[in-house]
Amino acid sequence: MKTLQDVQNEILNGSKTIRQIVDESISSINDTKDYNAVLRVYSSAIIDECILNAEKMFKEKSHTSLTGVPIIIKDNICVKGEIVTAASKMLENYIAPYDASVISKLKKAGAIIIASANLDEFAMGSSTENSAFGPTLNPFDKQTVAGGTSGGSTASVALGNTVVALGSDTGGSIRQPASFCGVVGLKPTYGRVSRSGLIAMSSSLDQIGPVANTVNDAFTIYNIIKGKDSLDATTVEIDDNKVVNVKKKIGVPFSFINKDGIDQSIKADFESSLKEFESLGYEIVDVSLPSFDKALAMYYIVCPAEVSSNMGRYDGVRYGASAPGKTHIESFSNTRSEFLGPEVKRRILVGTYVLSSGYYDAYYNKAEKARDNVRNELNEVFKTVDVIATPVSPVLPWKIGEKADPMSMYLADVFTVPVNIAGNPSIAIPTKRKLGAFKGSIQLIAPHFGENILHRLSTDFEGLQR
Amino acid sequence: MSLSTETINYLAGLSRLNIKDTEIEKLASELSSIVDYVSTISEIDVTSKHDVLSHNVFRDDAVTVEAGVFKVALLKNAPKTNGDYISVVKVL
């Protein structure tokens, strides 16, 4: 079973009950335990509640395309009454007091919220190696990483635990693991999906998005979770049923892509993908995006800065783990030092530095202004092309433990990070080519709120990958 | 190295983190290479006028959640409680 429709057909034609579908999912999760994609199956209380709701919806003929279908949730999204850890010892026993807005929407659509997926701790990383509960192994090669930070979400779909999952993307954290696991991953426009109930990492960059086997399924989930939310003031009301006027042009920043460090097999796969677009009548246009060169530097200023602020709440007082201290300040330091992992600490320290007196203007303020450059350049380019295409990652999935140096891990984010910096929507789609053990992948970037354009072009491209 | 161990200790104090003596050299080295990399931001030209795309979004100044709805769940997550209060280390 690969798609939402496959799962639902079995329910609708009576060959399986919802309960059986759910049990199969849980069996699959248990059978693939050694990949460490799923952190925990949710309690029977919530699963039973979801099943009852789904059965009711089918009976009343009010079902959606998601009704009765199990979905796995990245463990930084709150599900009421369930433990949510952000893959950190700090929240190892924390129970979410409310549903994230996206979870409420999924429940309303009749989805079965079934299990939580592994991630890099507090969504910081590019491989899921930073999880306090062990890395997630790549479904194609157990010695390599699944990608991150939504490695658990993408691996669980690739392993067949469920056909859909939710991830979150701050600098590529849905798209990159989607490419490493051979599945589809969509990062919506910033502001399109509510962040209420998403454990905050970098508030001007984070977005929740779907992981699926097909483009259509990814957009089905997207359409259910999107929307203005009074609980997230950064969400917007937008009419995205506008007719899309397709120019049939795809922009490629060739000089940026052809820099040193891109794996030759990835480059070859990308070039084949561009030829495939040409066979569909698309014109490939060389575009200039000079600000992309510095987007990674902007990101590794803005993101740690926001992280240092968002991590301030973990002090062992109101929730989370707690360590004692002689004074209250000592108890904060002891708590944070004992229960936060090394990458989280690194980012807190870098963030503190770039926000500190004497450095704020040169770093954080400058980076925030520089984001305009990326936004403006993209807006200019989108006057003449429908989407921009790039590879997703410059390197193939690496061996677990291989990238010990933080900077070398950061450099793997070059193609995905500029998108979050500017807030644009973007999708990673697998190609039919094999790069060693792995599938090729391509990234398409659209104008703000251009999810319709992404849907159209990715569907066209996907059609050639069968 | 662009970040000295003194600076790391200063930042650690600000962010309420304890850095062990055995960790500090490695941390200073890692953070220095990160800061060196992001320092290339100085090469970018930015306009002095920053397009502030965000605007304030207010909600009505009204109660939206009934009192006590989350109390039990919130207190359950607190490391130490005393009745309906969260217990903390002495401040004064």
Coordinates of C-alpha atoms in Angstrom, one line a residue:
Chain A
M1 CA 0.0 0.0 0.0
K2 CA 1.6 3.2 -1.1
T3 CA -1.0 6.0 -1.3
L4 CA -3.8 7.4 0.8
Q5 CA -6.2 6.1 -1.8
D6 CA -4.7 2.5 -1.5
V7 CA -5.4 2.5 2.2
Q8 CA -8.8 4.0 2.0
N9 CA -9.9 1.7 -0.8
E10 CA -9.3 -1.3 1.5
I11 CA -11.6 0.3 4.0
L12 CA -14.2 1.4 1.5
N13 CA -14.4 -2.0 -0.3
G14 CA -14.6 -3.8 3.1
S15 CA -11.5 -5.9 2.7
K16 CA -10.0 -4.4 5.9
T17 CA -11.4 -2.7 9.0
I18 CA -9.8 0.5 10.2
R19 CA -8.6 -1.4 13.2
Q20 CA -6.8 -3.9 10.9
I21 CA -5.1 -1.1 9.0
V22 CA -3.9 0.3 12.3
D23 CA -2.7 -3.0 13.5
E24 CA -0.8 -3.5 10.3
S25 CA 0.9 -0.1 10.8
I26 CA 1.9 -1.0 14.3
S27 CA 3.2 -4.4 13.2
S28 CA 5.3 -2.6 10.5
I29 CA 6.6 -0.2 13.1
N30 CA 7.6 -3.2 15.4
D31 CA 9.2 -5.1 12.5
T32 CA 11.3 -2.1 11.5
K33 CA 12.3 -1.2 15.1
D34 CA 16.0 -1.4 14.4
Y35 CA 15.9 1.6 12.1
N36 CA 14.8 3.7 15.1
A37 CA 12.4 5.8 12.9
V38 CA 9.5 5.7 15.4
L39 CA 10.1 6.8 19.0
R40 CA 6.9 5.5 20.4
V41 CA 3.4 4.3 19.3
Y42 CA 0.8 6.6 20.9
S43 CA -1.5 5.3 23.7
S44 CA -4.5 3.2 22.9
A45 CA -6.7 6.0 24.3
I46 CA -5.9 8.3 21.4
I47 CA -5.7 5.6 18.8
D48 CA -9.1 4.3 19.9
E49 CA -10.6 7.8 19.8
C50 CA -9.3 8.4 16.3
I51 CA -10.7 5.0 15.1
L52 CA -14.1 5.7 16.6
N53 CA -14.1 9.1 15.0
A54 CA -13.1 7.7 11.6
E55 CA -15.8 5.0 11.8
K56 CA -18.4 7.6 12.5
M57 CA -17.3 9.7 9.6
F58 CA -17.5 6.8 7.2
K59 CA -21.0 5.9 8.5
E60 CA -22.2 9.5 8.1
K61 CA -20.5 9.8 4.7
S62 CA -18.6 12.8 6.0
H63 CA -15.2 11.2 5.5
T64 CA -12.2 12.9 3.8
S65 CA -9.4 11.3 1.8
L66 CA -7.5 11.0 5.1
T67 CA -10.2 9.3 7.2
G68 CA -9.1 6.0 8.6
V69 CA -5.5 6.4 7.5
P70 CA -2.7 6.2 10.0
I71 CA -0.2 9.1 10.1
I72 CA 3.1 9.4 12.0
I73 CA 4.0 12.7 13.7
K74 CA 7.4 14.2 14.1
D75 CA 8.1 14.2 17.9
N76 CA 8.3 18.0 18.1
I77 CA 4.5 18.4 17.4
C78 CA 2.2 18.3 20.4
V79 CA -0.5 15.6 20.7
K80 CA -2.6 16.1 23.7
G81 CA -2.0 13.7 26.5
E82 CA 1.0 12.1 24.8
I83 CA 4.6 12.4 25.6
V84 CA 6.4 14.8 23.2
T85 CA 10.2 14.9 23.6
A86 CA 11.7 16.9 20.8
A87 CA 14.2 14.0 20.9
S88 CA 15.7 15.5 24.0
K89 CA 16.4 14.3 27.5
M90 CA 15.0 17.7 28.6
L91 CA 11.5 16.6 27.6
E92 CA 11.8 12.9 28.0
N93 CA 8.7 12.7 30.2
Y94 CA 6.9 15.8 29.1
I95 CA 3.2 15.3 28.3
A96 CA 1.6 17.7 25.8
P97 CA -1.3 19.6 27.5
Y98 CA -2.9 20.4 24.2
D99 CA -3.1 19.4 20.5
A100 CA -1.0 21.3 18.0
S101 CA -3.4 23.1 15.6
V102 CA -2.3 20.8 12.8
I103 CA -3.2 17.8 15.0
S104 CA -6.7 19.2 15.6
K105 CA -7.1 19.5 11.8
L106 CA -5.9 16.0 11.2
K107 CA -8.2 14.6 13.8
K108 CA -11.1 16.5 12.3
A109 CA -10.2 15.0 8.9
G110 CA -10.5 11.5 10.5
A111 CA -6.8 10.6 10.4
I112 CA -5.5 8.0 12.9
I113 CA -2.7 9.7 14.9
I114 CA -0.6 6.6 15.5
A115 CA 3.0 7.2 16.5
S116 CA 5.8 9.8 16.9
A117 CA 8.9 9.9 14.8
N118 CA 12.5 10.5 15.7
L119 CA 14.3 13.7 14.9
D120 CA 17.5 15.6 15.7
E121 CA 17.2 17.1 19.2
F122 CA 15.0 20.1 19.1
A123 CA 15.2 19.9 15.3
M124 CA 18.9 20.9 15.2
G125 CA 20.9 19.0 12.7
S126 CA 20.9 17.4 9.3
S127 CA 21.0 13.7 9.9
T128 CA 18.9 12.7 13.0
E129 CA 22.3 11.7 14.6
N130 CA 21.7 14.5 17.2
S131 CA 18.7 12.7 18.7
A132 CA 19.1 11.9 22.4
F133 CA 17.5 8.5 21.6
G134 CA 19.8 7.3 18.9
P135 CA 20.1 8.0 15.2
T136 CA 17.5 6.9 12.6
L137 CA 19.1 4.5 10.0
N138 CA 18.6 5.0 6.3
P139 CA 16.1 2.5 5.0
F140 CA 18.3 1.9 1.9
D141 CA 21.6 1.4 3.9
K142 CA 21.7 0.9 7.6
Q143 CA 25.3 2.2 7.9
T144 CA 24.1 5.6 6.6
V145 CA 22.0 8.4 7.9
A146 CA 18.3 8.9 7.2
G147 CA 18.9 12.7 6.9
G148 CA 17.4 15.3 9.2
T149 CA 15.9 16.7 11.1
S150 CA 12.7 14.8 10.1
G151 CA 14.7 11.6 9.5
G152 CA 12.2 9.5 11.5
S153 CA 9.2 10.8 9.6
T154 CA 10.8 10.2 6.2
A155 CA 12.3 6.8 7.1
S156 CA 9.0 5.6 8.5
V157 CA 7.2 6.4 5.3
A158 CA 10.0 4.8 3.2
L159 CA 9.8 1.7 5.4
G160 CA 6.1 1.4 4.9
N161 CA 5.0 2.0 8.5
T162 CA 2.5 4.5 7.2
V163 CA 1.9 6.2 3.8
V164 CA 2.0 9.7 5.3
A165 CA 3.8 11.6 8.0
L166 CA 4.3 15.1 9.3
G167 CA 7.7 16.7 9.6
S168 CA 9.0 20.2 10.2
D169 CA 11.4 22.3 8.1
T170 CA 13.6 25.1 9.3
G171 CA 16.6 24.9 6.9
G172 CA 15.7 21.8 4.9
S173 CA 14.6 19.4 7.6
I174 CA 11.7 17.9 5.6
R175 CA 13.3 18.1 2.1
Q176 CA 16.7 16.8 2.8
P177 CA 15.6 13.6 4.7
A178 CA 12.9 13.1 2.1
S179 CA 15.6 13.0 -0.6
F180 CA 17.8 10.7 1.6
C181 CA 14.8 8.3 2.1
G182 CA 13.4 8.5 -1.5
V183 CA 10.1 10.0 -0.6
V184 CA 8.3 13.3 -1.3
G185 CA 8.6 16.2 1.3
L186 CA 6.9 19.6 1.1
K187 CA 7.8 22.7 3.0
P188 CA 4.9 25.2 2.7
T189 CA 5.3 29.0 2.4
Y190 CA 6.1 30.5 5.8
G191 CA 2.8 31.5 7.3
R192 CA 0.7 28.9 5.5
V193 CA 0.6 26.3 8.3
S194 CA 0.2 27.1 12.0
R195 CA 3.1 26.6 14.3
S196 CA 0.9 26.5 17.4
G197 CA 1.9 23.3 19.1
L198 CA 5.2 22.9 17.2
I199 CA 8.0 23.0 19.7
A200 CA 9.7 26.2 18.7
M201 CA 13.2 26.1 17.2
S202 CA 13.7 29.2 15.0
S203 CA 10.4 31.0 14.9
S204 CA 11.0 33.0 11.6
L205 CA 12.0 29.9 9.7
D206 CA 10.1 26.9 11.1
Q207 CA 7.2 25.3 9.1
I208 CA 5.3 22.1 9.5
G209 CA 4.9 20.0 6.3
P210 CA 3.9 16.6 4.9
V211 CA 5.9 13.6 3.9
A212 CA 4.4 11.1 1.5
N213 CA 5.1 8.6 -1.3
T214 CA 3.4 10.7 -3.9
V215 CA 3.1 14.4 -4.8
N216 CA -0.7 14.2 -4.6
D217 CA -0.7 12.8 -1.1
A218 CA 1.7 15.4 0.1
F219 CA -0.6 18.1 -1.2
T220 CA -3.7 16.4 0.2
I221 CA -2.1 16.6 3.7
Y222 CA -1.0 20.1 3.0
N223 CA -4.5 21.2 2.1
I224 CA -5.8 19.7 5.4
I225 CA -3.2 21.3 7.7
K226 CA -3.0 24.7 6.0
G227 CA -4.9 27.8 7.1
K228 CA -5.0 30.9 9.2
D229 CA -4.9 30.2 12.9
S230 CA -5.8 32.6 15.7
L231 CA -3.2 30.8 17.8
D232 CA -0.4 31.7 15.4
A233 CA -0.2 35.3 14.4
T234 CA 2.2 34.6 11.7
T235 CA -0.3 32.6 9.7
V236 CA -2.2 34.3 6.9
E237 CA -5.5 34.1 5.1
I238 CA -4.9 33.4 1.4
D239 CA -6.9 32.3 -1.6
D240 CA -4.8 29.7 -3.3
N241 CA -7.4 28.5 -5.7
K242 CA -6.3 31.2 -8.1
V243 CA -5.8 29.9 -11.7
V244 CA -2.1 29.3 -12.2
N245 CA -0.7 30.9 -15.4
V246 CA 2.2 28.6 -16.2
K247 CA 5.1 30.2 -18.2
K248 CA 6.6 26.8 -18.8
K249 CA 10.0 28.1 -17.7
I250 CA 12.3 26.6 -15.0
G251 CA 15.0 28.7 -13.5
V252 CA 18.3 27.0 -12.5
P253 CA 21.1 28.9 -10.7
F254 CA 23.8 27.0 -12.6
S255 CA 26.8 29.0 -11.3
F256 CA 25.6 28.4 -7.7
I257 CA 25.0 24.7 -8.2
N258 CA 28.3 24.0 -10.1
K259 CA 30.5 25.2 -7.3
D260 CA 33.0 22.8 -5.7
G261 CA 31.7 20.1 -3.4
I262 CA 28.7 18.7 -5.3
D263 CA 28.8 15.0 -5.8
Q264 CA 29.1 14.1 -9.5
S265 CA 26.3 11.5 -9.4
I266 CA 23.9 14.1 -7.9
K267 CA 24.9 16.5 -10.6
A268 CA 24.3 13.9 -13.3
D269 CA 20.9 13.0 -11.8
F270 CA 19.9 16.7 -11.7
E271 CA 20.9 17.2 -15.3
S272 CA 18.8 14.2 -16.3
S273 CA 15.9 15.7 -14.4
L274 CA 16.2 19.0 -16.3
K275 CA 16.2 17.0 -19.6
E276 CA 13.0 15.4 -18.5
F277 CA 11.4 18.7 -17.9
E278 CA 12.5 19.8 -21.3
S279 CA 10.8 16.7 -22.8
L280 CA 7.6 18.0 -21.2
G281 CA 8.0 21.3 -23.0
Y282 CA 9.6 23.3 -20.2
E283 CA 12.4 25.7 -21.1
I284 CA 15.4 25.7 -18.7
V285 CA 16.6 29.2 -18.0
D286 CA 19.9 30.1 -16.3
V287 CA 19.2 32.4 -13.5
S288 CA 21.4 34.6 -11.3
L289 CA 20.9 34.3 -7.5
P290 CA 24.1 35.8 -6.1
S291 CA 22.6 36.2 -2.6
F292 CA 22.4 32.4 -2.3
D293 CA 26.2 32.4 -1.7
K294 CA 25.7 34.0 1.7
A295 CA 22.3 32.5 2.6
L296 CA 24.0 29.8 4.7
A297 CA 25.9 32.4 6.7
M298 CA 22.6 34.3 7.2
Y299 CA 20.9 31.1 8.3
Y300 CA 23.6 30.2 10.8
I301 CA 23.3 33.6 12.4
V302 CA 19.5 34.0 12.4
C303 CA 18.7 30.4 13.4
P304 CA 21.1 30.1 16.4
A305 CA 20.0 33.6 17.5
E306 CA 16.3 32.5 17.6
V307 CA 17.3 29.2 19.1
S308 CA 19.1 30.9 22.0
S309 CA 15.9 32.8 22.7
N310 CA 13.5 29.8 22.3
M311 CA 15.7 27.5 24.4
G312 CA 15.6 30.0 27.3
R313 CA 12.4 28.5 28.5
Y314 CA 14.1 25.2 29.5
D315 CA 15.1 26.0 33.0
G316 CA 13.7 23.1 35.0
V317 CA 11.0 25.2 36.7
R318 CA 7.7 24.7 35.0
Y319 CA 8.2 21.6 32.9
G320 CA 10.8 19.3 31.6
A321 CA 13.7 17.7 33.4
S322 CA 15.1 19.4 36.5
A323 CA 18.5 19.3 38.2
P324 CA 19.0 20.8 41.7
G325 CA 21.2 23.8 42.5
K326 CA 22.3 25.8 45.6
T327 CA 20.7 28.9 44.0
H328 CA 17.9 29.2 41.5
I329 CA 20.4 30.4 38.8
E330 CA 22.6 27.4 39.5
S331 CA 19.6 25.1 39.2
F332 CA 18.9 26.6 35.7
S333 CA 22.5 26.1 34.6
N334 CA 22.7 22.6 36.1
T335 CA 19.4 21.6 34.4
R336 CA 20.3 23.0 31.0
S337 CA 23.8 21.5 31.1
E338 CA 22.7 18.1 32.1
F339 CA 19.7 17.6 29.8
L340 CA 20.5 19.6 26.6
G341 CA 22.7 17.9 23.9
P342 CA 25.9 19.2 22.4
E343 CA 24.4 20.6 19.1
V344 CA 21.7 22.5 21.1
K345 CA 24.4 24.0 23.3
R346 CA 26.5 25.0 20.4
R347 CA 23.6 26.8 18.8
I348 CA 22.6 28.5 22.0
L349 CA 26.2 29.8 22.4
V350 CA 26.6 31.0 18.8
G351 CA 23.1 32.6 19.1
T352 CA 24.1 34.3 22.3
Y353 CA 27.3 35.6 20.7
V354 CA 25.6 37.1 17.6
L355 CA 22.9 38.8 19.8
S356 CA 25.3 40.1 22.4
S357 CA 26.2 43.8 22.9
G358 CA 28.9 44.8 20.4
Y359 CA 28.1 42.0 18.0
Y360 CA 24.3 42.4 17.4
D361 CA 24.6 45.0 14.6
A362 CA 27.4 43.2 12.7
Y363 CA 25.8 39.8 12.9
Y364 CA 22.1 39.5 13.7
N365 CA 20.9 42.9 12.4
K366 CA 23.0 42.5 9.2
A367 CA 21.7 39.0 8.6
E368 CA 18.1 40.1 9.0
K369 CA 18.6 42.9 6.5
A370 CA 20.5 40.5 4.2
R371 CA 17.4 38.3 4.1
D372 CA 15.8 41.0 2.0
N373 CA 18.4 40.4 -0.7
V374 CA 17.4 36.7 -1.0
R375 CA 13.7 37.6 -1.0
N376 CA 14.1 40.4 -3.6
E377 CA 16.3 38.3 -5.9
L378 CA 13.8 35.4 -5.8
N379 CA 10.9 37.7 -6.5
E380 CA 12.7 39.2 -9.5
V381 CA 13.5 35.7 -10.9
F382 CA 9.9 34.6 -10.5
K383 CA 8.8 37.3 -12.9
T384 CA 10.2 35.1 -15.7
V385 CA 10.1 31.5 -14.4
D386 CA 7.5 29.3 -12.8
V387 CA 9.8 27.5 -10.4
I388 CA 13.5 27.3 -9.5
A389 CA 15.1 23.9 -9.6
T390 CA 18.2 22.7 -7.7
P391 CA 19.4 19.5 -6.2
V392 CA 18.3 18.9 -2.6
S393 CA 21.7 18.0 -1.1
P394 CA 25.2 18.4 -2.6
V395 CA 26.2 15.1 -1.0
L396 CA 24.7 11.6 -0.7
P397 CA 23.7 10.2 2.7
W398 CA 26.8 9.9 4.7
K399 CA 27.9 7.1 7.0
I400 CA 26.7 7.5 10.6
G401 CA 29.4 9.3 12.6
E402 CA 31.2 10.5 9.5
K403 CA 30.5 14.2 9.8
A404 CA 31.8 14.8 13.3
D405 CA 32.6 18.5 12.6
P406 CA 29.6 20.7 12.9
M407 CA 30.6 23.0 10.1
S408 CA 30.8 20.1 7.6
M409 CA 27.3 19.2 8.5
Y410 CA 26.1 22.8 8.1
L411 CA 27.6 23.0 4.6
A412 CA 25.3 20.2 3.4
D413 CA 22.4 22.6 3.8
V414 CA 23.4 25.0 1.0
F415 CA 20.5 24.3 -1.4
T416 CA 17.7 24.1 1.1
V417 CA 18.5 26.9 3.5
P418 CA 18.0 29.9 1.2
V419 CA 14.3 28.9 0.8
N420 CA 13.6 29.2 4.5
I421 CA 15.5 32.5 4.7
A422 CA 13.1 34.0 2.1
G423 CA 10.0 32.0 3.3
N424 CA 9.2 30.4 -0.1
P425 CA 7.5 27.0 -0.5
S426 CA 9.6 24.1 -1.8
I427 CA 9.3 20.4 -2.5
A428 CA 11.7 17.5 -2.8
I429 CA 10.7 14.8 -5.2
P430 CA 12.5 11.5 -5.8
T431 CA 13.7 10.7 -9.3
K432 CA 13.8 7.2 -10.9
R433 CA 17.5 7.1 -11.0
K434 CA 19.6 5.2 -8.5
L435 CA 22.6 6.8 -7.0
G436 CA 24.3 3.8 -5.4
A437 CA 21.9 2.5 -2.8
F438 CA 19.8 5.7 -2.9
K439 CA 17.3 7.4 -5.1
G440 CA 18.0 10.7 -6.9
S441 CA 16.0 13.7 -5.9
I442 CA 15.2 17.2 -7.1
Q443 CA 14.1 20.4 -5.3
L444 CA 11.6 22.8 -6.8
I445 CA 11.1 26.3 -5.3
A446 CA 8.0 28.4 -6.0
P447 CA 7.0 32.0 -5.3
H448 CA 5.4 32.8 -2.0
F449 CA 2.0 31.1 -1.8
G450 CA 2.7 29.4 -5.1
E451 CA 1.9 25.9 -3.8
N452 CA -0.4 25.4 -6.8
I453 CA 2.5 25.9 -9.1
L454 CA 4.6 23.5 -7.2
H455 CA 1.7 20.9 -7.3
R456 CA 1.3 21.3 -11.0
L457 CA 5.0 21.0 -11.9
S458 CA 5.9 18.3 -9.5
T459 CA 3.0 16.2 -10.7
D460 CA 4.2 16.6 -14.3
F461 CA 7.7 15.6 -13.2
E462 CA 6.6 12.7 -11.1
G463 CA 4.7 11.3 -14.0
L464 CA 8.0 10.7 -15.8
Q465 CA 9.5 8.9 -12.8
R466 CA 7.4 5.8 -13.0
Chain B
M1 CA 40.9 31.3 17.2
S2 CA 38.2 34.0 16.9
L3 CA 36.5 32.9 20.2
S4 CA 38.7 32.7 23.2
T5 CA 37.9 30.4 26.1
E6 CA 37.1 33.6 28.1
T7 CA 34.5 34.5 25.6
I8 CA 33.0 31.0 25.7
N9 CA 32.8 31.2 29.5
Y10 CA 31.2 34.6 29.2
L11 CA 28.6 33.3 26.7
A12 CA 28.0 30.3 28.8
G13 CA 27.2 32.5 31.8
L14 CA 24.8 34.6 29.8
S15 CA 23.0 31.5 28.5
R16 CA 23.0 29.6 31.8
L17 CA 25.2 26.7 30.6
N18 CA 28.0 25.1 32.5
I19 CA 31.0 24.3 30.4
K20 CA 33.4 21.7 31.7
D21 CA 37.1 22.4 31.6
T22 CA 37.6 19.2 29.5
E23 CA 35.1 20.5 26.9
I24 CA 36.1 24.2 26.6
E25 CA 39.0 23.9 24.1
K26 CA 37.1 21.8 21.7
L27 CA 34.0 24.0 22.0
A28 CA 36.1 27.2 21.4
S29 CA 37.5 25.6 18.3
E30 CA 34.1 24.5 16.9
L31 CA 32.4 27.8 17.7
S32 CA 35.3 29.7 16.2
S33 CA 35.0 27.9 12.9
I34 CA 31.3 28.6 12.9
V35 CA 31.8 32.3 13.7
D36 CA 34.5 32.5 11.1
Y37 CA 32.2 31.1 8.5
V38 CA 29.2 33.4 9.3
S39 CA 31.5 36.4 9.6
T40 CA 31.5 36.4 5.8
I41 CA 28.1 38.2 6.2
S42 CA 30.2 41.4 6.4
E43 CA 30.9 41.1 2.7
I44 CA 27.2 41.6 1.8
D45 CA 25.8 44.9 0.8
V46 CA 22.6 45.7 2.5
T47 CA 20.4 48.8 2.0
S48 CA 20.0 50.9 5.1
K49 CA 16.3 50.7 4.6
H50 CA 15.1 47.4 5.9
D51 CA 11.7 46.3 4.4
V52 CA 9.8 45.3 7.5
L53 CA 7.3 43.0 6.0
S54 CA 5.7 42.0 9.3
H55 CA 2.9 44.0 11.0
N56 CA 1.2 43.6 14.3
V57 CA -1.7 41.2 14.5
F58 CA -3.8 41.6 17.6
R59 CA -6.4 39.4 19.1
D60 CA -9.3 40.7 21.2
D61 CA -8.5 41.4 24.8
A62 CA -10.9 38.7 25.9
V63 CA -10.8 35.4 27.8
T64 CA -10.7 32.5 25.4
V65 CA -10.0 29.6 27.7
E66 CA -12.1 28.8 30.8
A67 CA -10.1 29.1 34.0
G68 CA -8.6 25.9 35.2
V69 CA -9.0 23.9 31.9
F70 CA -5.3 23.3 31.7
K71 CA -4.4 23.4 35.4
V72 CA -4.2 19.7 36.0
A73 CA -2.2 19.0 32.8
L74 CA 0.2 21.9 33.5
L75 CA 0.9 21.0 37.1
K76 CA 1.4 17.4 36.1
N77 CA 4.4 18.5 34.1
A78 CA 5.9 20.6 36.8
P79 CA 9.1 19.0 38.4
K80 CA 8.0 20.0 41.9
T81 CA 4.6 21.2 43.1
N82 CA 3.1 22.3 46.4
G83 CA -0.7 22.0 46.1
D84 CA -1.7 24.2 43.2
Y85 CA 1.7 25.9 43.2
I86 CA 4.9 25.2 41.4
S87 CA 7.7 24.9 43.9
V88 CA 11.0 26.7 43.0
V89 CA 14.4 27.1 44.5
K90 CA 14.6 30.1 46.9
V91 CA 15.0 33.3 45.0
L92 CA 15.6 35.8 47.7

